[in-house]
Amino acid sequence: MTDTLSLITSHNPADPSDVLLQIPAPGAFASIEAVERARDAQPGWLLGGAAARSTALGAVAAAIDTAGAELAELAVREVGKPLTEARAEVARTAAIWRYYAQAPYEPVGAVHETAAGPGLLLTRRRPHGVAGLITPWNFPFAIPSWKAAPALAAGNAVVLKPAPEATACARRLAEIAQRALPEGVFTALPGGAPEGGALVSAADVVSFTGSTVVGRAVVRDATARGIPVQAEMGGLNAAIVLPDADIEQAAAHIAAAIAGYAGQKCTATSRVVAVGSALDPLREALCEALRAIPVGDPADPATVSGPLIDERARDRAGDAWHGLDVLTGGTVPDGPGWYAAPTLVENVPAGHGLLHEEVFGPIAALLPADDVAHAVRLTNSVPYGLVTSVHTADLDAALCGLDGLDTGMIRINAPSTGVDFHLPFGGAKASSLGPREQGRAALEFYTAGRTYTLSPTGAT
């Protein structure tokens, strides 16, 4: 029995008449029960030792590799991810599990000399217990994996609450993982706000990726309980182009970061800051590059920009460019599916929402800057600070003149999109709250430090 009558419905964004699943939401009590089962299973998972955890995570990686084609097709159908990008995400997902499969063998502490007298001082990191993971729909395999794999490697059990739009993907990932893991160690629990809120109220550590509004509520509730929490939220990312940049290359990188996956990435570029004389050639090159972006059926390997996740997202993109000077795009194609053309606008008023709020669609504003200092001020003028891409041939400008950027990640002569799973991921200001995730930083987040004093019997 559930404590809610709501339904979880997953549509194909390219063909909304195609319903992947429609199931009752399990309700808040189901989250509590899942955490209790995970808490019962966690001690045995930890005591099984490093070799058992390493072997299990490696088996998950191998199974993902084996099911790669099927998983990519599921991501195309459920969240509208273009096939080529879906295949890359699945490959990265397997690599994430393989990377963390080595983590159980990593040192978890250190031995120190006492200040005086015999004995030992030890530091040791131990798992929190049950990790509650709340994930978005746009990376339905990679984001749950880069949260779950390090949590499991460190000896935690995991309860995953995916976004409703990615329920089928999460359930399939759980099926694969559960074949390699002990019962109760990994649970995927479908649902929405009631299930997510209950998970935060019961888990021992919480990791969230999603909207800023929900992320702040998650941090507030977890902090009130005194448990560790991290939240990865919005981005309003800028690409800065200096006059000495390779304009054609910069335009290609920026167009891909604006329109790839219809701009539905927290690392997508939504503001393009052209410094000085870069403005005119960049305007022309970027418009040409955006017009060349293949838009269409995500199942077509040539497609770069597919549908938005739902009708509301498509309408939000259209509202964003309404009344502005549209350089290219600015249309909603006819036919089935929730599509919007890759769009570039300019002369955007300073108070316009496009310059202060994340749209999560294939649209960006072109902004002029007098010099590098002005570009930095424009970039920093928003509430978010996730990633900035910088395009220049001048290493001094990249390392020194742009040192004032208040973003967590800076990518030189590369798109704002794209992350390395073995390095810390996160931003500044409203983009991130709490510790970083991914890489070794994730292992630290999912464990707590212990300090031991060992004194021999009879020591004074």
One Martini backbone bead per residue (centre of mass of N, CA, C, O) as a GRO file, in nm:
protein
  460
    1MET     BB    1   0.098   0.033   0.020
    2THR     BB    2   0.030   0.370  -0.026
    3ASP     BB    3   0.058   0.737   0.067
    4THR     BB    4  -0.021   0.775  -0.245
    5LEU     BB    5  -0.193   0.863  -0.567
    6SER     BB    6   0.035   0.904  -0.736
    7LEU     BB    7   0.206   0.920  -1.049
    8ILE     BB    8   0.450   0.765  -1.255
    9THR     BB    9   0.553   0.926  -1.560
   10SER     BB   10   0.706   0.814  -1.872
   11HIS     BB   11   0.824   0.989  -2.148
   12ASN     BB   12   0.885   1.051  -2.479
   13PRO     BB   13   1.014   1.346  -2.599
   14ALA     BB   14   0.986   1.268  -2.917
   15ASP     BB   15   0.712   1.089  -2.817
   16PRO     BB   16   0.456   1.142  -2.600
   17SER     BB   17   0.286   0.873  -2.670
   18ASP     BB   18   0.533   0.735  -2.541
   19VAL     BB   19   0.504   0.510  -2.272
   20LEU     BB   20   0.709   0.353  -2.052
   21LEU     BB   21   0.566   0.440  -1.769
   22GLN     BB   22   0.309   0.359  -1.503
   23ILE     BB   23   0.326   0.430  -1.155
   24PRO     BB   24   0.305   0.419  -0.836
   25ALA     BB   25   0.380   0.593  -0.579
   26PRO     BB   26   0.517   0.474  -0.282
   27GLY     BB   27   0.611   0.678  -0.076
   28ALA     BB   28   0.750   0.769   0.223
   29PHE     BB   29   0.760   0.490   0.367
   30ALA     BB   30   0.943   0.354   0.155
   31SER     BB   31   1.198   0.509   0.228
   32ILE     BB   32   1.226   0.412   0.517
   33GLU     BB   33   1.239   0.110   0.450
   34ALA     BB   34   1.489   0.121   0.267
   35VAL     BB   35   1.682   0.224   0.485
   36GLU     BB   36   1.648  -0.011   0.681
   37ARG     BB   37   1.754  -0.229   0.490
   38ALA     BB   38   2.028  -0.096   0.442
   39ARG     BB   39   2.117  -0.095   0.741
   40ASP     BB   40   2.123  -0.406   0.764
   41ALA     BB   41   2.335  -0.453   0.519
   42GLN     BB   42   2.597  -0.278   0.571
   43PRO     BB   43   2.786  -0.434   0.767
   44GLY     BB   44   2.841  -0.676   0.574
   45TRP     BB   45   2.966  -0.510   0.347
   46LEU     BB   46   3.207  -0.407   0.513
   47LEU     BB   47   3.311  -0.692   0.633
   48GLY     BB   48   3.387  -0.824   0.354
   49GLY     BB   49   3.579  -0.626   0.225
   50ALA     BB   50   3.774  -0.506  -0.027
   51ALA     BB   51   3.757  -0.738  -0.233
   52ALA     BB   52   3.448  -0.758  -0.250
   53ARG     BB   53   3.394  -0.468  -0.338
   54SER     BB   54   3.571  -0.464  -0.588
   55THR     BB   55   3.439  -0.698  -0.740
   56ALA     BB   56   3.151  -0.583  -0.753
   57LEU     BB   57   3.214  -0.319  -0.906
   58GLY     BB   58   3.343  -0.460  -1.149
   59ALA     BB   59   3.085  -0.616  -1.230
   60VAL     BB   60   2.917  -0.370  -1.297
   61ALA     BB   61   3.092  -0.264  -1.522
   62ALA     BB   62   3.070  -0.515  -1.705
   63ALA     BB   63   2.757  -0.510  -1.732
   64ILE     BB   64   2.740  -0.235  -1.867
   65ASP     BB   65   2.901  -0.306  -2.114
   66THR     BB   66   2.712  -0.535  -2.213
   67ALA     BB   67   2.446  -0.322  -2.195
   68GLY     BB   68   2.505  -0.064  -2.365
   69ALA     BB   69   2.299  -0.051  -2.599
   70GLU     BB   70   2.043  -0.066  -2.425
   71LEU     BB   71   2.098   0.184  -2.247
   72ALA     BB   72   2.114   0.394  -2.470
   73GLU     BB   73   1.826   0.349  -2.580
   74LEU     BB   74   1.684   0.425  -2.315
   75ALA     BB   75   1.787   0.719  -2.300
   76VAL     BB   76   1.661   0.809  -2.561
   77ARG     BB   77   1.362   0.743  -2.487
   78GLU     BB   78   1.332   0.881  -2.195
   79VAL     BB   79   1.541   1.166  -2.228
   80GLY     BB   80   1.646   1.242  -2.529
   81LYS     BB   81   1.924   1.134  -2.587
   82PRO     BB   82   2.156   1.133  -2.793
   83LEU     BB   83   2.303   0.856  -2.903
   84THR     BB   84   2.603   0.935  -2.892
   85GLU     BB   85   2.583   1.044  -2.598
   86ALA     BB   86   2.467   0.789  -2.467
   87ARG     BB   87   2.709   0.609  -2.524
   88ALA     BB   88   2.910   0.784  -2.363
   89GLU     BB   89   2.771   0.759  -2.089
   90VAL     BB   90   2.791   0.455  -2.057
   91ALA     BB   91   3.097   0.439  -2.072
   92ARG     BB   92   3.141   0.622  -1.825
   93THR     BB   93   2.990   0.451  -1.622
   94ALA     BB   94   3.179   0.210  -1.630
   95ALA     BB   95   3.434   0.374  -1.551
   96ILE     BB   96   3.340   0.455  -1.272
   97TRP     BB   97   3.319   0.172  -1.148
   98ARG     BB   98   3.613   0.096  -1.211
   99TYR     BB   99   3.751   0.315  -1.048
  100TYR     BB  100   3.606   0.240  -0.763
  101ALA     BB  101   3.709  -0.059  -0.746
  102GLN     BB  102   3.996   0.049  -0.620
  103ALA     BB  103   3.924   0.205  -0.349
  104PRO     BB  104   3.928  -0.018  -0.117
  105TYR     BB  105   4.264  -0.010  -0.129
  106GLU     BB  106   4.282   0.245  -0.002
  107PRO     BB  107   4.376   0.451   0.220
  108VAL     BB  108   4.211   0.537   0.557
  109GLY     BB  109   4.491   0.640   0.690
  110ALA     BB  110   4.709   0.708   0.982
  111VAL     BB  111   5.027   0.722   1.145
  112HIS     BB  112   5.125   0.856   1.468
  113GLU     BB  113   5.296   1.024   1.683
  114THR     BB  114   5.338   1.092   1.988
  115ALA     BB  115   5.409   1.351   2.196
  116ALA     BB  116   5.427   1.137   2.446
  117GLY     BB  117   5.530   0.845   2.468
  118PRO     BB  118   5.378   0.568   2.431
  119GLY     BB  119   5.230   0.466   2.127
  120LEU     BB  120   4.936   0.549   1.921
  121LEU     BB  121   4.825   0.734   1.634
  122LEU     BB  122   4.506   0.729   1.465
  123THR     BB  123   4.364   0.741   1.142
  124ARG     BB  124   4.013   0.696   1.026
  125ARG     BB  125   3.787   0.595   0.775
  126ARG     BB  126   3.426   0.584   0.782
  127PRO     BB  127   3.125   0.500   0.724
  128HIS     BB  128   2.803   0.620   0.770
  129GLY     BB  129   2.596   0.396   0.601
  130VAL     BB  130   2.342   0.564   0.453
  131ALA     BB  131   2.292   0.665   0.122
  132GLY     BB  132   2.125   0.947  -0.006
  133LEU     BB  133   2.006   0.968  -0.348
  134ILE     BB  134   1.950   1.259  -0.561
  135THR     BB  135   1.845   1.261  -0.904
  136PRO     BB  136   1.848   1.335  -1.227
  137TRP     BB  137   1.765   1.298  -1.583
  138ASN     BB  138   2.016   1.385  -1.779
  139PHE     BB  139   2.205   1.155  -1.615
  140PRO     BB  140   2.082   0.843  -1.558
  141PHE     BB  141   2.377   0.693  -1.504
  142ALA     BB  142   2.618   0.876  -1.410
  143ILE     BB  143   2.518   1.018  -1.152
  144PRO     BB  144   2.439   0.773  -0.981
  145SER     BB  145   2.729   0.650  -1.005
  146TRP     BB  146   2.906   0.896  -0.884
  147LYS     BB  147   2.764   0.830  -0.606
  148ALA     BB  148   2.744   0.518  -0.550
  149ALA     BB  149   3.030   0.402  -0.589
  150PRO     BB  150   3.181   0.551  -0.354
  151ALA     BB  151   2.989   0.468  -0.130
  152LEU     BB  152   3.037   0.162  -0.163
  153ALA     BB  153   3.348   0.153  -0.146
  154ALA     BB  154   3.333   0.269   0.163
  155GLY     BB  155   3.066   0.088   0.291
  156ASN     BB  156   2.802   0.170   0.194
  157ALA     BB  157   2.475   0.214   0.155
  158VAL     BB  158   2.202   0.250  -0.098
  159VAL     BB  159   1.961   0.516  -0.183
  160LEU     BB  160   1.776   0.576  -0.480
  161LYS     BB  161   1.630   0.894  -0.607
  162PRO     BB  162   1.494   0.954  -0.890
  163ALA     BB  163   1.377   1.100  -1.138
  164PRO     BB  164   1.082   1.042  -1.288
  165GLU     BB  165   1.192   1.070  -1.594
  166ALA     BB  166   1.424   0.824  -1.496
  167THR     BB  167   1.309   0.548  -1.393
  168ALA     BB  168   1.391   0.327  -1.596
  169CYS     BB  169   1.696   0.368  -1.575
  170ALA     BB  170   1.724   0.318  -1.269
  171ARG     BB  171   1.611   0.031  -1.266
  172ARG     BB  172   1.823  -0.090  -1.455
  173LEU     BB  173   2.071  -0.021  -1.286
  174ALA     BB  174   1.979  -0.181  -1.036
  175GLU     BB  175   1.969  -0.460  -1.163
  176ILE     BB  176   2.269  -0.473  -1.222
  177ALA     BB  177   2.381  -0.419  -0.935
  178GLN     BB  178   2.221  -0.646  -0.773
  179ARG     BB  179   2.378  -0.891  -0.898
  180ALA     BB  180   2.662  -0.795  -0.741
  181LEU     BB  181   2.505  -0.736  -0.479
  182PRO     BB  182   2.387  -0.736  -0.191
  183GLU     BB  183   2.116  -0.740  -0.027
  184GLY     BB  184   2.021  -0.393   0.027
  185VAL     BB  185   2.265  -0.207  -0.083
  186PHE     BB  186   2.078  -0.149  -0.349
  187THR     BB  187   1.834   0.115  -0.406
  188ALA     BB  188   1.555   0.191  -0.618
  189LEU     BB  189   1.340   0.478  -0.567
  190PRO     BB  190   1.066   0.592  -0.664
  191GLY     BB  191   0.971   0.944  -0.720
  192GLY     BB  192   0.932   1.238  -0.534
  193ALA     BB  193   0.906   1.454  -0.285
  194PRO     BB  194   0.818   1.256  -0.059
  195GLU     BB  195   1.054   1.054  -0.099
  196GLY     BB  196   1.288   1.254  -0.075
  197GLY     BB  197   1.224   1.370   0.207
  198ALA     BB  198   1.240   1.097   0.356
  199LEU     BB  199   1.531   1.032   0.286
  200VAL     BB  200   1.655   1.276   0.435
  201SER     BB  201   1.524   1.184   0.721
  202ALA     BB  202   1.704   0.886   0.722
  203ALA     BB  203   1.971   0.926   0.635
  204ASP     BB  204   2.338   0.964   0.685
  205VAL     BB  205   2.373   1.064   0.382
  206VAL     BB  206   2.365   1.337   0.131
  207SER     BB  207   2.300   1.347  -0.230
  208PHE     BB  208   2.252   1.622  -0.465
  209THR     BB  209   2.080   1.673  -0.790
  210GLY     BB  210   1.949   1.997  -0.906
  211SER     BB  211   1.768   2.227  -0.802
  212THR     BB  212   1.795   2.504  -0.608
  213VAL     BB  213   1.541   2.489  -0.436
  214VAL     BB  214   1.568   2.192  -0.350
  215GLY     BB  215   1.862   2.194  -0.250
  216ARG     BB  216   1.817   2.388  -0.011
  217ALA     BB  217   1.617   2.203   0.137
  218VAL     BB  218   1.806   1.965   0.174
  219VAL     BB  219   2.022   2.112   0.336
  220ARG     BB  220   1.844   2.207   0.565
  221ASP     BB  221   1.741   1.923   0.662
  222ALA     BB  222   2.017   1.787   0.702
  223THR     BB  223   2.141   1.996   0.895
  224ALA     BB  224   1.926   1.964   1.118
  225ARG     BB  225   2.036   1.656   1.162
  226GLY     BB  226   2.362   1.642   1.126
  227ILE     BB  227   2.430   1.569   0.826
  228PRO     BB  228   2.580   1.502   0.552
  229VAL     BB  229   2.598   1.738   0.264
  230GLN     BB  230   2.523   1.766  -0.092
  231ALA     BB  231   2.483   2.024  -0.361
  232GLU     BB  232   2.389   2.020  -0.701
  233MET     BB  233   2.302   2.277  -0.924
  234GLY     BB  234   2.315   2.544  -1.089
  235GLY     BB  235   2.368   2.723  -1.411
  236LEU     BB  236   2.539   3.031  -1.568
  237ASN     BB  237   2.737   2.999  -1.814
  238ALA     BB  238   3.048   3.111  -1.944
  239ALA     BB  239   3.201   3.242  -2.247
  240ILE     BB  240   3.529   3.350  -2.310
  241VAL     BB  241   3.642   3.578  -2.576
  242LEU     BB  242   3.932   3.655  -2.716
  243PRO     BB  243   4.090   3.809  -2.979
  244ASP     BB  244   4.321   3.563  -3.000
  245ALA     BB  245   4.136   3.360  -3.078
  246ASP     BB  246   3.999   3.081  -3.222
  247ILE     BB  247   3.703   3.141  -3.354
  248GLU     BB  248   3.610   2.877  -3.484
  249GLN     BB  249   3.666   2.696  -3.242
  250ALA     BB  250   3.502   2.849  -3.034
  251ALA     BB  251   3.229   2.825  -3.180
  252ALA     BB  252   3.214   2.517  -3.175
  253HIS     BB  253   3.225   2.480  -2.870
  254ILE     BB  254   2.986   2.667  -2.792
  255ALA     BB  255   2.762   2.539  -2.959
  256ALA     BB  256   2.777   2.264  -2.817
  257ALA     BB  257   2.719   2.393  -2.524
  258ILE     BB  258   2.434   2.501  -2.602
  259ALA     BB  259   2.295   2.243  -2.786
  260GLY     BB  260   2.367   2.007  -2.643
  261TYR     BB  261   2.104   1.842  -2.539
  262ALA     BB  262   1.940   2.114  -2.541
  263GLY     BB  263   2.094   2.244  -2.282
  264GLN     BB  264   2.069   1.986  -2.052
  265LYS     BB  265   2.304   2.129  -1.862
  266CYS     BB  266   2.483   2.264  -1.601
  267THR     BB  267   2.738   2.322  -1.822
  268ALA     BB  268   2.611   2.502  -2.001
  269THR     BB  269   2.595   2.759  -2.231
  270SER     BB  270   2.439   3.105  -2.172
  271ARG     BB  271   2.707   3.289  -2.203
  272VAL     BB  272   2.869   3.526  -2.431
  273VAL     BB  273   3.195   3.673  -2.402
  274ALA     BB  274   3.310   3.944  -2.591
  275VAL     BB  275   3.627   4.074  -2.647
  276GLY     BB  276   3.614   4.331  -2.822
  277SER     BB  277   3.707   4.234  -3.146
  278ALA     BB  278   3.548   3.950  -3.116
  279LEU     BB  279   3.249   4.003  -3.172
  280ASP     BB  280   3.193   3.997  -3.481
  281PRO     BB  281   3.323   3.720  -3.560
  282LEU     BB  282   3.167   3.556  -3.347
  283ARG     BB  283   2.883   3.604  -3.434
  284GLU     BB  284   2.909   3.471  -3.712
  285ALA     BB  285   3.030   3.193  -3.626
  286LEU     BB  286   2.809   3.111  -3.419
  287CYS     BB  287   2.567   3.113  -3.604
  288GLU     BB  288   2.676   2.903  -3.800
  289ALA     BB  289   2.717   2.676  -3.590
  290LEU     BB  290   2.418   2.657  -3.495
  291ARG     BB  291   2.290   2.594  -3.776
  292ALA     BB  292   2.467   2.316  -3.795
  293ILE     BB  293   2.306   2.183  -3.586
  294PRO     BB  294   2.169   1.883  -3.530
  295VAL     BB  295   1.814   1.847  -3.542
  296GLY     BB  296   1.631   1.573  -3.371
  297ASP     BB  297   1.634   1.256  -3.359
  298PRO     BB  298   1.792   1.082  -3.106
  299ALA     BB  299   1.832   0.806  -3.275
  300ASP     BB  300   2.019   0.971  -3.442
  301PRO     BB  301   2.361   0.984  -3.467
  302ALA     BB  302   2.364   1.295  -3.583
  303THR     BB  303   2.243   1.405  -3.338
  304VAL     BB  304   2.267   1.683  -3.096
  305SER     BB  305   1.967   1.816  -3.086
  306GLY     BB  306   1.702   1.746  -2.913
  307PRO     BB  307   1.474   1.721  -2.694
  308LEU     BB  308   1.295   1.819  -2.452
  309ILE     BB  309   1.163   1.677  -2.170
  310ASP     BB  310   0.915   1.891  -2.193
  311GLU     BB  311   0.675   2.123  -2.241
  312ARG     BB  312   0.769   2.324  -2.026
  313ALA     BB  313   1.061   2.347  -2.130
  314ARG     BB  314   0.991   2.447  -2.414
  315ASP     BB  315   0.837   2.705  -2.318
  316ARG     BB  316   1.071   2.833  -2.161
  317ALA     BB  317   1.250   2.882  -2.404
  318GLY     BB  318   1.052   3.065  -2.560
  319ASP     BB  319   1.030   3.285  -2.339
  320ALA     BB  320   1.335   3.373  -2.332
  321TRP     BB  321   1.329   3.504  -2.644
  322HIS     BB  322   1.110   3.691  -2.600
  323GLY     BB  323   1.173   4.017  -2.735
  324LEU     BB  324   1.441   3.958  -2.865
  325ASP     BB  325   1.746   3.958  -3.031
  326VAL     BB  326   1.759   3.738  -3.295
  327LEU     BB  327   2.015   3.571  -3.469
  328THR     BB  328   1.927   3.267  -3.405
  329GLY     BB  329   1.642   3.102  -3.423
  330GLY     BB  330   1.347   3.118  -3.235
  331THR     BB  331   1.211   2.823  -3.265
  332VAL     BB  332   0.928   2.589  -3.303
  333PRO     BB  333   0.883   2.302  -3.415
  334ASP     BB  334   0.694   2.102  -3.581
  335GLY     BB  335   0.550   1.841  -3.425
  336PRO     BB  336   0.663   1.601  -3.257
  337GLY     BB  337   0.780   1.698  -2.978
  338TRP     BB  338   1.021   1.892  -2.761
  339TYR     BB  339   1.128   2.147  -2.948
  340ALA     BB  340   1.426   2.363  -3.001
  341ALA     BB  341   1.606   2.599  -3.132
  342PRO     BB  342   1.902   2.711  -3.163
  343THR     BB  343   1.994   3.010  -2.966
  344LEU     BB  344   2.075   3.361  -3.037
  345VAL     BB  345   2.128   3.656  -2.842
  346GLU     BB  346   2.094   4.018  -2.810
  347ASN     BB  347   2.053   4.296  -2.627
  348VAL     BB  348   2.027   4.233  -2.323
  349PRO     BB  349   1.891   4.328  -2.057
  350ALA     BB  350   2.016   4.342  -1.743
  351GLY     BB  351   1.726   4.235  -1.603
  352HIS     BB  352   1.706   3.982  -1.745
  353GLY     BB  353   1.649   3.647  -1.689
  354LEU     BB  354   1.874   3.527  -1.878
  355LEU     BB  355   2.105   3.667  -1.674
  356HIS     BB  356   1.983   3.501  -1.386
  357GLU     BB  357   1.847   3.239  -1.518
  358GLU     BB  358   1.790   2.915  -1.566
  359VAL     BB  359   1.669   2.741  -1.853
  360PHE     BB  360   1.745   2.462  -1.988
  361GLY     BB  361   1.841   2.541  -2.291
  362PRO     BB  362   1.908   2.636  -2.643
  363ILE     BB  363   2.036   2.921  -2.500
  364ALA     BB  364   2.202   3.243  -2.574
  365ALA     BB  365   2.403   3.523  -2.480
  366LEU     BB  366   2.544   3.808  -2.629
  367LEU     BB  367   2.837   3.974  -2.489
  368PRO     BB  368   3.002   4.264  -2.433
  369ALA     BB  369   3.357   4.350  -2.379
  370ASP     BB  370   3.619   4.564  -2.325
  371ASP     BB  371   3.765   4.357  -2.125
  372VAL     BB  372   3.871   4.134  -1.903
  373ALA     BB  373   3.755   4.268  -1.651
  374HIS     BB  374   3.469   4.289  -1.766
  375ALA     BB  375   3.427   3.986  -1.814
  376VAL     BB  376   3.446   3.906  -1.518
  377ARG     BB  377   3.208   4.072  -1.415
  378LEU     BB  378   2.994   3.938  -1.589
  379THR     BB  379   3.038   3.648  -1.495
  380ASN     BB  380   2.995   3.731  -1.174
  381SER     BB  381   2.678   3.858  -1.195
  382VAL     BB  382   2.575   3.587  -1.083
  383PRO     BB  383   2.456   3.338  -0.864
  384TYR     BB  384   2.651   3.162  -1.021
  385GLY     BB  385   2.954   2.904  -1.017
  386LEU     BB  386   3.057   2.657  -1.203
  387VAL     BB  387   3.145   2.738  -1.521
  388THR     BB  388   3.425   2.838  -1.735
  389SER     BB  389   3.504   2.941  -2.056
  390VAL     BB  390   3.826   2.989  -2.229
  391HIS     BB  391   3.937   3.186  -2.519
  392THR     BB  392   4.291   3.153  -2.590
  393ALA     BB  393   4.652   3.220  -2.662
  394ASP     BB  394   4.690   3.344  -2.364
  395LEU     BB  395   4.818   3.227  -2.077
  396ASP     BB  396   4.824   3.474  -1.897
  397ALA     BB  397   4.525   3.542  -1.920
  398ALA     BB  398   4.419   3.271  -1.813
  399LEU     BB  399   4.586   3.274  -1.526
  400CYS     BB  400   4.557   3.592  -1.444
  401GLY     BB  401   4.322   3.773  -1.563
  402LEU     BB  402   4.110   3.516  -1.467
  403ASP     BB  403   4.141   3.476  -1.146
  404GLY     BB  404   3.852   3.624  -1.063
  405LEU     BB  405   3.689   3.383  -1.097
  406ASP     BB  406   3.373   3.245  -0.943
  407THR     BB  407   3.446   2.937  -1.029
  408GLY     BB  408   3.497   2.595  -0.996
  409MET     BB  409   3.539   2.587  -1.318
  410ILE     BB  410   3.808   2.595  -1.571
  411ARG     BB  411   3.809   2.614  -1.933
  412ILE     BB  412   4.058   2.587  -2.178
  413ASN     BB  413   3.984   2.554  -2.492
  414ALA     BB  414   3.683   2.459  -2.406
  415PRO     BB  415   3.409   2.344  -2.319
  416SER     BB  416   3.189   2.365  -2.052
  417THR     BB  417   3.149   2.088  -2.117
  418GLY     BB  418   3.262   1.843  -1.939
  419VAL     BB  419   3.393   1.576  -1.733
  420ASP     BB  420   3.610   1.447  -1.478
  421PHE     BB  421   3.560   1.176  -1.265
  422HIS     BB  422   3.862   1.208  -1.114
  423LEU     BB  423   3.754   1.491  -1.036
  424PRO     BB  424   3.647   1.753  -0.893
  425PHE     BB  425   3.299   1.859  -0.848
  426GLY     BB  426   3.207   2.210  -0.868
  427GLY     BB  427   3.095   2.515  -0.719
  428ALA     BB  428   2.966   2.833  -0.666
  429LYS     BB  429   2.748   2.950  -0.476
  430ALA     BB  430   2.441   2.838  -0.610
  431SER     BB  431   2.568   2.565  -0.733
  432SER     BB  432   2.699   2.489  -0.440
  433LEU     BB  433   2.675   2.262  -0.154
  434GLY     BB  434   2.938   2.160  -0.012
  435PRO     BB  435   3.111   1.918  -0.104
  436ARG     BB  436   3.269   1.751  -0.327
  437GLU     BB  437   3.259   1.552  -0.618
  438GLN     BB  438   3.431   1.311  -0.711
  439GLY     BB  439   3.673   1.127  -0.686
  440ARG     BB  440   3.831   1.151  -0.383
  441ALA     BB  441   3.621   1.342  -0.260
  442ALA     BB  442   3.395   1.129  -0.234
  443LEU     BB  443   3.530   0.945  -0.023
  444GLU     BB  444   3.528   1.161   0.197
  445PHE     BB  445   3.222   1.219   0.210
  446TYR     BB  446   3.145   0.897   0.270
  447THR     BB  447   3.323   0.974   0.524
  448ALA     BB  448   3.457   0.949   0.858
  449GLY     BB  449   3.656   1.064   1.100
  450ARG     BB  450   3.906   0.899   1.305
  451THR     BB  451   4.055   0.909   1.637
  452TYR     BB  452   4.326   0.722   1.775
  453THR     BB  453   4.429   0.604   2.100
  454LEU     BB  454   4.724   0.404   2.179
  455SER     BB  455   4.779   0.255   2.489
  456PRO     BB  456   4.959   0.096   2.693
  457THR     BB  457   4.962  -0.098   2.943
  458GLY     BB  458   5.055   0.115   3.217
  459ALA     BB  459   5.046   0.381   3.112
  460THR     BB  460   5.101   0.748   3.195
   0.00000   0.00000   0.00000
